[in-house]
mmCIF file of C-alpha atoms and ligand atoms in Angstrom:
data_model
loop_
_atom_site.group_PDB
_atom_site.id
_atom_site.type_symbol
_atom_site.label_atom_id
_atom_site.label_comp_id
_atom_site.label_asym_id
_atom_site.label_seq_id
_atom_site.Cartn_x
_atom_site.Cartn_y
_atom_site.Cartn_z
ATOM 1 C CA MET A 1 0.066 -0.036 0.040
ATOM 2 C CA ALA A 2 1.333 3.445 -0.793
ATOM 3 C CA ALA A 3 2.098 5.536 2.226
ATOM 4 C CA HIS A 4 3.639 8.964 3.059
ATOM 5 C CA TRP A 5 7.225 8.636 4.192
ATOM 6 C CA HIS A 6 9.229 11.661 5.649
ATOM 7 C CA ILE A 7 12.878 11.298 5.869
ATOM 8 C CA LEU A 8 14.978 13.075 8.273
ATOM 9 C CA GLY A 9 18.564 13.184 7.027
ATOM 10 C CA ALA A 10 19.089 13.642 3.238
ATOM 11 C CA GLY A 11 22.663 12.226 3.198
ATOM 12 C CA SER A 12 23.601 9.299 1.102
ATOM 13 C CA ILE A 13 21.466 6.579 2.851
ATOM 14 C CA GLY A 14 18.611 9.159 3.207
ATOM 15 C CA CYS A 15 18.563 9.902 -0.486
ATOM 16 C CA LEU A 16 18.940 6.242 -1.372
ATOM 17 C CA TRP A 17 15.900 5.402 0.382
ATOM 18 C CA ALA A 18 13.966 8.475 -0.668
ATOM 19 C CA ALA A 19 14.577 7.347 -4.227
ATOM 20 C CA HIS A 20 13.660 3.571 -3.647
ATOM 21 C CA LEU A 21 10.566 4.494 -1.602
ATOM 22 C CA ALA A 22 9.389 6.871 -4.417
ATOM 23 C CA LYS A 23 10.128 4.179 -6.948
ATOM 24 C CA ALA A 24 7.869 1.861 -5.011
ATOM 25 C CA GLY A 25 5.035 4.383 -5.243
ATOM 26 C CA HIS A 26 5.112 6.069 -1.790
ATOM 27 C CA GLN A 27 4.765 9.814 -1.493
ATOM 28 C CA VAL A 28 8.241 11.035 0.128
ATOM 29 C CA THR A 29 8.970 14.249 1.790
ATOM 30 C CA LEU A 30 12.578 15.195 2.824
ATOM 31 C CA ILE A 31 12.866 17.192 6.015
ATOM 32 C CA LEU A 32 15.628 19.671 5.392
ATOM 33 C CA ARG A 33 17.485 21.644 7.982
ATOM 34 C CA SER A 34 17.654 25.148 6.561
ATOM 35 C CA PRO A 35 15.985 27.390 4.049
ATOM 36 C CA GLU A 36 19.287 27.333 2.020
ATOM 37 C CA ARG A 37 18.985 23.563 1.803
ATOM 38 C CA LEU A 38 15.348 23.892 0.702
ATOM 39 C CA ASP A 39 16.356 26.332 -1.926
ATOM 40 C CA THR A 40 19.080 23.984 -3.085
ATOM 41 C CA PHE A 41 16.544 21.168 -3.304
ATOM 42 C CA ASN A 42 13.766 23.242 -5.077
ATOM 43 C CA ALA A 43 16.193 24.100 -7.750
ATOM 44 C CA LYS A 44 16.399 20.365 -8.568
ATOM 45 C CA GLY A 45 12.950 18.971 -7.389
ATOM 46 C CA ALA A 46 14.095 15.606 -7.294
ATOM 47 C CA VAL A 47 16.393 12.973 -5.902
ATOM 48 C CA VAL A 48 18.864 11.642 -8.542
ATOM 49 C CA LEU A 49 19.811 7.887 -8.074
ATOM 50 C CA GLU A 50 22.899 7.013 -10.036
ATOM 51 C CA SER A 51 23.501 3.305 -10.503
ATOM 52 C CA GLU A 52 25.719 1.507 -12.985
ATOM 53 C CA ASP A 53 25.987 4.817 -15.033
ATOM 54 C CA THR A 54 22.280 5.258 -15.213
ATOM 55 C CA HIS A 55 20.525 8.349 -13.795
ATOM 56 C CA HIS A 56 16.879 8.298 -12.630
ATOM 57 C CA TYR A 57 15.172 11.372 -11.112
ATOM 58 C CA TYR A 58 12.504 10.803 -8.392
ATOM 59 C CA PRO A 59 10.496 14.049 -7.760
ATOM 60 C CA VAL A 60 9.977 14.116 -4.073
ATOM 61 C CA ASP A 61 8.800 16.967 -1.887
ATOM 62 C CA ALA A 62 10.722 18.806 0.891
ATOM 63 C CA CYS A 63 9.966 20.758 3.973
ATOM 64 C CA LEU A 64 11.542 22.526 6.865
ATOM 65 C CA PRO A 65 11.465 20.923 10.222
ATOM 66 C CA ASP A 66 8.923 23.300 11.950
ATOM 67 C CA ASN A 67 6.285 22.723 9.151
ATOM 68 C CA CYS A 68 6.197 19.254 8.021
ATOM 69 C CA GLY A 69 3.509 17.532 9.755
ATOM 70 C CA PRO A 70 1.471 15.434 10.476
ATOM 71 C CA ILE A 71 4.000 12.550 10.010
ATOM 72 C CA SER A 72 2.661 9.102 9.838
ATOM 73 C CA ASN A 73 5.941 7.247 8.672
ATOM 74 C CA LEU A 74 9.299 8.707 9.593
ATOM 75 C CA LEU A 75 12.712 7.304 8.498
ATOM 76 C CA ILE A 76 15.710 8.795 10.476
ATOM 77 C CA THR A 77 19.055 8.670 8.591
ATOM 78 C CA THR A 78 20.964 11.429 10.290
ATOM 79 C CA LYS A 79 24.345 11.099 11.639
ATOM 80 C CA ALA A 80 24.031 9.447 15.114
ATOM 81 C CA TYR A 81 25.119 12.513 16.958
ATOM 82 C CA ASP A 82 22.446 14.612 15.136
ATOM 83 C CA THR A 83 19.387 12.370 15.972
ATOM 84 C CA LEU A 84 18.004 14.241 18.963
ATOM 85 C CA PRO A 85 18.720 17.791 17.870
ATOM 86 C CA ALA A 86 17.212 16.959 14.431
ATOM 87 C CA LEU A 87 14.205 15.053 15.928
ATOM 88 C CA GLU A 88 13.334 17.883 18.448
ATOM 89 C CA PRO A 89 11.586 20.555 16.043
ATOM 90 C CA VAL A 90 9.738 17.625 14.411
ATOM 91 C CA ALA A 91 8.672 15.476 17.405
ATOM 92 C CA SER A 92 5.364 17.256 18.037
ATOM 93 C CA GLN A 93 4.236 16.765 14.455
ATOM 94 C CA ILE A 94 4.594 12.870 14.676
ATOM 95 C CA ARG A 95 1.429 11.131 14.988
ATOM 96 C CA GLN A 96 0.944 8.980 18.113
ATOM 97 C CA ASP A 97 0.301 6.013 15.953
ATOM 98 C CA ALA A 98 3.252 6.736 13.520
ATOM 99 C CA CYS A 99 6.015 4.332 12.937
ATOM 100 C CA VAL A 100 9.591 5.583 13.122
ATOM 101 C CA VAL A 101 12.519 3.813 11.745
ATOM 102 C CA VAL A 102 16.067 4.825 12.815
ATOM 103 C CA MET A 103 18.661 3.658 10.430
ATOM 104 C CA GLN A 104 22.249 4.719 11.190
ATOM 105 C CA ASN A 105 25.681 3.718 12.271
ATOM 106 C CA GLY A 106 26.736 3.063 15.804
ATOM 107 C CA MET A 107 24.604 2.656 18.889
ATOM 108 C CA GLY A 108 23.022 4.647 21.617
ATOM 109 C CA ALA A 109 21.133 7.213 19.184
ATOM 110 C CA GLN A 110 18.399 4.578 18.356
ATOM 111 C CA GLN A 111 17.593 4.089 21.939
ATOM 112 C CA GLU A 112 17.667 7.839 22.652
ATOM 113 C CA ALA A 113 15.165 8.264 19.912
ATOM 114 C CA ALA A 114 12.901 5.562 21.156
ATOM 115 C CA THR A 115 12.968 7.076 24.721
ATOM 116 C CA ARG A 116 12.267 10.596 23.348
ATOM 117 C CA LEU A 117 9.413 9.527 21.253
ATOM 118 C CA ALA A 118 7.751 6.927 23.590
ATOM 119 C CA PRO A 119 4.968 5.637 23.291
ATOM 120 C CA ILE A 120 5.407 6.064 19.692
ATOM 121 C CA ASN A 121 6.692 2.832 17.923
ATOM 122 C CA VAL A 122 10.291 2.888 16.946
ATOM 123 C CA TRP A 123 12.264 0.404 14.771
ATOM 124 C CA ALA A 124 15.951 0.259 14.252
ATOM 125 C CA ALA A 125 17.690 -0.698 11.018
ATOM 126 C CA SER A 126 21.211 -1.489 9.987
ATOM 127 C CA THR A 127 22.281 -1.648 6.471
ATOM 128 C CA THR A 128 25.333 -2.832 4.437
ATOM 129 C CA ASP A 129 24.164 -0.797 1.171
ATOM 130 C CA GLY A 130 26.942 1.179 -0.201
ATOM 131 C CA ALA A 131 26.041 4.766 -1.384
ATOM 132 C CA TRP A 132 27.751 8.100 -1.572
ATOM 133 C CA LEU A 133 26.577 11.696 -2.393
ATOM 134 C CA LYS A 134 28.076 12.967 -5.591
ATOM 135 C CA ALA A 135 26.270 16.345 -5.090
ATOM 136 C CA PRO A 136 23.504 17.443 -2.933
ATOM 137 C CA PHE A 137 20.503 15.008 -3.449
ATOM 138 C CA HIS A 138 22.401 13.030 -5.967
ATOM 139 C CA VAL A 139 23.263 9.636 -4.659
ATOM 140 C CA VAL A 140 25.460 6.915 -6.173
ATOM 141 C CA PHE A 141 24.327 3.422 -5.394
ATOM 142 C CA ALA A 142 27.774 1.957 -5.045
ATOM 143 C CA GLY A 143 27.030 -1.591 -3.697
ATOM 144 C CA SER A 144 24.109 -3.615 -3.204
ATOM 145 C CA GLY A 145 23.863 -4.968 0.495
ATOM 146 C CA GLU A 146 21.156 -5.800 2.685
ATOM 147 C CA THR A 147 19.115 -3.917 5.408
ATOM 148 C CA LYS A 148 17.872 -5.579 8.595
ATOM 149 C CA ALA A 149 15.134 -4.092 10.437
ATOM 150 C CA GLY A 150 13.393 -5.047 13.821
ATOM 151 C CA PRO A 151 11.525 -3.296 16.605
ATOM 152 C CA LEU A 152 13.416 -1.868 19.469
ATOM 153 C CA SER A 153 12.769 -3.432 22.876
ATOM 154 C CA GLN A 154 11.184 -0.323 24.417
ATOM 155 C CA ALA A 155 8.144 -0.872 22.162
ATOM 156 C CA THR A 156 5.070 -1.844 24.348
ATOM 157 C CA THR A 157 3.160 -4.102 21.984
ATOM 158 C CA ALA A 158 4.363 -7.016 19.696
ATOM 159 C CA LEU A 159 5.179 -5.262 16.495
ATOM 160 C CA PRO A 160 5.956 -6.772 13.198
ATOM 161 C CA ALA A 161 9.692 -7.131 12.643
ATOM 162 C CA ILE A 162 9.452 -4.608 9.600
ATOM 163 C CA PRO A 163 6.861 -1.664 9.574
ATOM 164 C CA PRO A 164 4.302 -2.762 6.998
ATOM 165 C CA GLU A 165 4.532 0.364 4.890
ATOM 166 C CA LEU A 166 8.451 0.120 4.517
ATOM 167 C CA THR A 167 8.520 -1.236 1.089
ATOM 168 C CA PRO A 168 11.553 0.194 -0.845
ATOM 169 C CA SER A 169 11.578 -1.165 -4.429
ATOM 170 C CA ASP A 170 14.752 -2.952 -5.230
ATOM 171 C CA LEU A 171 16.628 -2.805 -1.901
ATOM 172 C CA THR A 172 16.921 -5.839 0.100
ATOM 173 C CA LEU A 173 14.958 -5.463 3.459
ATOM 174 C CA VAL A 174 14.947 -8.393 5.953
ATOM 175 C CA ALA A 175 13.130 -8.894 9.028
ATOM 176 C CA ASP A 176 15.531 -9.237 12.232
ATOM 177 C CA GLU A 177 13.841 -10.141 15.494
ATOM 178 C CA GLN A 178 17.054 -9.583 17.209
ATOM 179 C CA ILE A 179 17.947 -6.122 15.883
ATOM 180 C CA GLU A 180 19.916 -5.078 18.957
ATOM 181 C CA LEU A 181 22.083 -8.075 18.396
ATOM 182 C CA SER A 182 22.753 -7.080 14.853
ATOM 183 C CA LEU A 183 23.385 -3.521 15.986
ATOM 184 C CA TRP A 184 25.977 -4.930 18.344
ATOM 185 C CA ARG A 185 27.639 -6.944 15.567
ATOM 186 C CA LYS A 186 27.987 -3.903 13.325
ATOM 187 C CA LEU A 187 29.148 -1.858 16.293
ATOM 188 C CA ALA A 188 32.037 -4.214 17.257
ATOM 189 C CA ILE A 189 33.060 -4.156 13.480
ATOM 190 C CA ASN A 190 32.999 -0.398 13.410
ATOM 191 C CA CYS A 191 34.872 -0.221 16.761
ATOM 192 C CA ALA A 192 37.441 -2.541 15.206
ATOM 193 C CA ILE A 193 37.927 -0.816 11.810
ATOM 194 C CA ASN A 194 36.759 2.917 11.908
ATOM 195 C CA PRO A 195 38.967 4.374 14.694
ATOM 196 C CA LEU A 196 41.942 2.560 13.529
ATOM 197 C CA THR A 197 41.684 3.718 9.870
ATOM 198 C CA ALA A 198 41.149 7.402 11.237
ATOM 199 C CA PHE A 199 44.278 6.833 13.520
ATOM 200 C CA TYR A 200 46.602 5.576 10.762
ATOM 201 C CA ASP A 201 44.851 7.444 7.941
ATOM 202 C CA CYS A 202 44.601 4.230 5.902
ATOM 203 C CA ARG A 203 42.291 2.077 3.843
ATOM 204 C CA ASN A 204 40.249 -0.552 5.537
ATOM 205 C CA GLY A 205 42.556 -3.150 3.908
ATOM 206 C CA GLU A 206 45.912 -1.984 5.329
ATOM 207 C CA LEU A 207 44.782 -2.958 8.807
ATOM 208 C CA THR A 208 44.989 -6.584 7.803
ATOM 209 C CA GLU A 209 48.163 -6.107 5.601
ATOM 210 C CA ASP A 210 50.455 -4.228 7.891
ATOM 211 C CA PRO A 211 51.427 -6.583 10.830
ATOM 212 C CA GLU A 212 51.653 -3.573 13.273
ATOM 213 C CA LYS A 213 48.265 -2.288 12.327
ATOM 214 C CA PHE A 214 46.912 -5.856 12.437
ATOM 215 C CA GLN A 215 48.345 -6.365 15.995
ATOM 216 C CA HIS A 216 46.665 -3.124 17.063
ATOM 217 C CA MET A 217 43.238 -4.235 15.681
ATOM 218 C CA SER A 218 43.646 -7.585 17.444
ATOM 219 C CA ARG A 219 44.258 -5.800 20.861
ATOM 220 C CA VAL A 220 41.200 -3.700 20.161
ATOM 221 C CA CYS A 221 39.088 -6.716 19.212
ATOM 222 C CA ALA A 222 40.456 -8.674 22.285
ATOM 223 C CA GLU A 223 38.787 -5.999 24.559
ATOM 224 C CA ILE A 224 35.520 -6.150 22.468
ATOM 225 C CA ASP A 225 35.405 -9.989 23.214
ATOM 226 C CA GLN A 226 36.141 -9.372 27.034
ATOM 227 C CA LEU A 227 33.330 -6.964 27.245
ATOM 228 C CA CYS A 228 30.872 -9.137 25.193
ATOM 229 C CA GLN A 229 31.636 -12.098 27.445
ATOM 230 C CA GLN A 230 31.073 -10.076 30.639
ATOM 231 C CA LEU A 231 27.651 -8.887 28.997
ATOM 232 C CA ASN A 232 26.825 -12.425 27.857
ATOM 233 C CA LEU A 233 26.572 -11.358 24.266
ATOM 234 C CA GLN A 234 27.466 -13.865 21.676
ATOM 235 C CA LEU A 235 28.059 -11.860 18.494
ATOM 236 C CA PHE A 236 30.207 -14.174 16.350
ATOM 237 C CA ASP A 237 31.086 -17.769 16.161
ATOM 238 C CA GLY A 238 34.741 -17.205 16.809
ATOM 239 C CA PRO A 239 36.664 -14.105 18.159
ATOM 240 C CA ALA A 240 35.949 -10.691 16.897
ATOM 241 C CA ILE A 241 39.196 -10.257 15.088
ATOM 242 C CA GLN A 242 38.317 -12.999 12.707
ATOM 243 C CA GLN A 243 35.096 -11.113 11.629
ATOM 244 C CA ALA A 244 36.862 -7.757 11.502
ATOM 245 C CA GLU A 245 39.694 -9.042 9.496
ATOM 246 C CA SER A 246 37.403 -10.426 6.857
ATOM 247 C CA VAL A 247 35.188 -7.186 6.763
ATOM 248 C CA ALA A 248 38.410 -5.173 6.539
ATOM 249 C CA ARG A 249 39.571 -7.404 3.523
ATOM 250 C CA ALA A 250 36.145 -7.389 1.911
ATOM 251 C CA THR A 251 36.125 -3.617 1.965
ATOM 252 C CA GLY A 252 40.017 -3.288 1.608
ATOM 253 C CA ALA A 253 40.011 -0.724 -0.975
ATOM 254 C CA ASN A 254 37.499 1.511 1.069
ATOM 255 C CA PHE A 255 37.995 4.459 3.402
ATOM 256 C CA SER A 256 35.898 4.148 6.452
ATOM 257 C CA SER A 257 33.121 6.421 7.073
ATOM 258 C CA MET A 258 35.072 7.739 10.036
ATOM 259 C CA LEU A 259 38.124 8.354 8.046
ATOM 260 C CA GLN A 260 36.090 10.233 5.471
ATOM 261 C CA ASP A 261 34.682 12.287 8.180
ATOM 262 C CA VAL A 262 38.001 13.086 9.486
ATOM 263 C CA ARG A 263 39.406 14.004 6.134
ATOM 264 C CA HIS A 264 36.616 16.147 5.263
ATOM 265 C CA GLN A 265 36.941 17.933 8.634
ATOM 266 C CA ARG A 266 33.395 16.860 9.635
ATOM 267 C CA LYS A 267 32.460 15.610 13.230
ATOM 268 C CA THR A 268 32.764 11.928 13.534
ATOM 269 C CA GLU A 269 30.489 9.271 15.176
ATOM 270 C CA LEU A 270 33.087 8.242 17.578
ATOM 271 C CA ASP A 271 30.894 8.881 20.584
ATOM 272 C CA TYR A 272 28.313 6.402 19.211
ATOM 273 C CA ILE A 273 30.990 3.778 18.222
ATOM 274 C CA THR A 274 34.058 3.580 20.652
ATOM 275 C CA GLY A 275 32.350 5.812 23.044
ATOM 276 C CA TYR A 276 29.400 3.656 23.366
ATOM 277 C CA LEU A 277 31.650 0.557 23.749
ATOM 278 C CA LEU A 278 33.515 2.319 26.783
ATOM 279 C CA GLN A 279 30.288 3.332 28.385
ATOM 280 C CA LYS A 280 28.907 -0.169 28.438
ATOM 281 C CA ALA A 281 32.292 -1.250 29.653
ATOM 282 C CA LYS A 282 32.147 1.230 32.534
ATOM 283 C CA GLN A 283 28.671 0.019 33.523
ATOM 284 C CA ALA A 284 30.066 -3.574 33.580
ATOM 285 C CA GLY A 285 33.050 -2.516 35.744
ATOM 286 C CA LEU A 286 35.536 -3.038 33.047
ATOM 287 C CA THR A 287 38.280 -0.919 31.616
ATOM 288 C CA LEU A 288 39.259 -1.348 27.895
ATOM 289 C CA PRO A 289 42.721 0.477 27.824
ATOM 290 C CA GLU A 290 43.343 0.092 23.974
ATOM 291 C CA ASN A 291 39.829 1.401 23.165
ATOM 292 C CA GLN A 292 40.310 4.151 25.820
ATOM 293 C CA LYS A 293 43.578 5.309 24.301
ATOM 294 C CA LEU A 294 42.122 5.354 20.635
ATOM 295 C CA TYR A 295 39.050 7.231 22.032
ATOM 296 C CA GLU A 296 41.157 9.845 23.730
ATOM 297 C CA HIS A 297 43.482 10.347 20.871
ATOM 298 C CA LEU A 298 40.787 10.886 18.361
ATOM 299 C CA LYS A 299 38.909 13.027 20.587
ATOM 300 C CA GLU A 300 41.829 15.358 21.043
ATOM 301 C CA THR A 301 42.830 15.241 17.248
ATOM 302 C CA THR A 302 39.446 15.302 15.401
ATOM 303 C CA LYS A 303 36.162 17.059 15.544
HETATM 304 O O1 KPL B 1 30.894 0.276 8.145
HETATM 305 C C1 KPL B 1 31.902 0.527 7.776
HETATM 306 C C2 KPL B 1 32.126 1.995 7.861
HETATM 307 O O2 KPL B 1 33.030 2.503 7.101
HETATM 308 O O3 KPL B 1 31.376 2.887 8.569
HETATM 309 C C3 KPL B 1 32.903 -0.517 7.535
HETATM 310 C C4 KPL B 1 33.388 -0.332 5.918
HETATM 311 C C5 KPL B 1 32.377 -1.788 7.655
HETATM 312 C C6 KPL B 1 34.088 -0.265 8.352
HETATM 313 O O4 KPL B 1 33.822 -0.384 9.734
#
């Protein structure tokens, strides 16, 4: 059934989903943060989806945060640290029976959104789709992956694993009854790869090729295993380093999202990646010295 989706956060993943939801026949409205962004969008009037050298234009609507309601379906694709500030001016326009999906890197922001919006139902989603912005509202679909979605545990009633109206044409969307575990798995990999690529200013693959960097990644991963054991979380069949090594190899030529943020002098999602890990360790009475050192170094040297 066609629905109306509002999208908060028109970065690469927000535009990718805007295009695919529009393609599936939904009405889509981008919530843009400033009149300047709205002017830039209105000059185009569409999201451009580039894939294998073809360009498709999807005409969607756009609005400013203080004038976008009522909202029945909301997809949040902001950077993790922007979730609450971006949500604030929009929150009162979200219907009580709305469905809200938070799709982003890291952990902590999804739960903050669910707490802020309760009793509105909130889902979390985690994606391995590859996308980047060539220009504002022009997204390049770089690699087709998979998106997992599931309700966050704060939800009061039994919810379907995927909101019924979330039907993006062509993107792979799978139901995940244990979405928090999947978010943890992604978090562990991000903790192993992202801060180290920012520290060494290197591609993902170099973490496996250079013995010193690999040793460093192994020490970071050993601490992740230690915390997971303490929390009774079984993320992988073997130690985290095996999984981190395999992801770093598979994405060897890429620059991690954190390194891209650092190079573009943007704020990073460190607080929602290593920061979240350290917070959980502290609550469990553990110290993770390797992760702590990395966190402190990057806090001092990056935005
Ligand atoms: O998710 C990633 C990112 O860059 O944010 C990968 C490539 C898996 C590295 O952690």
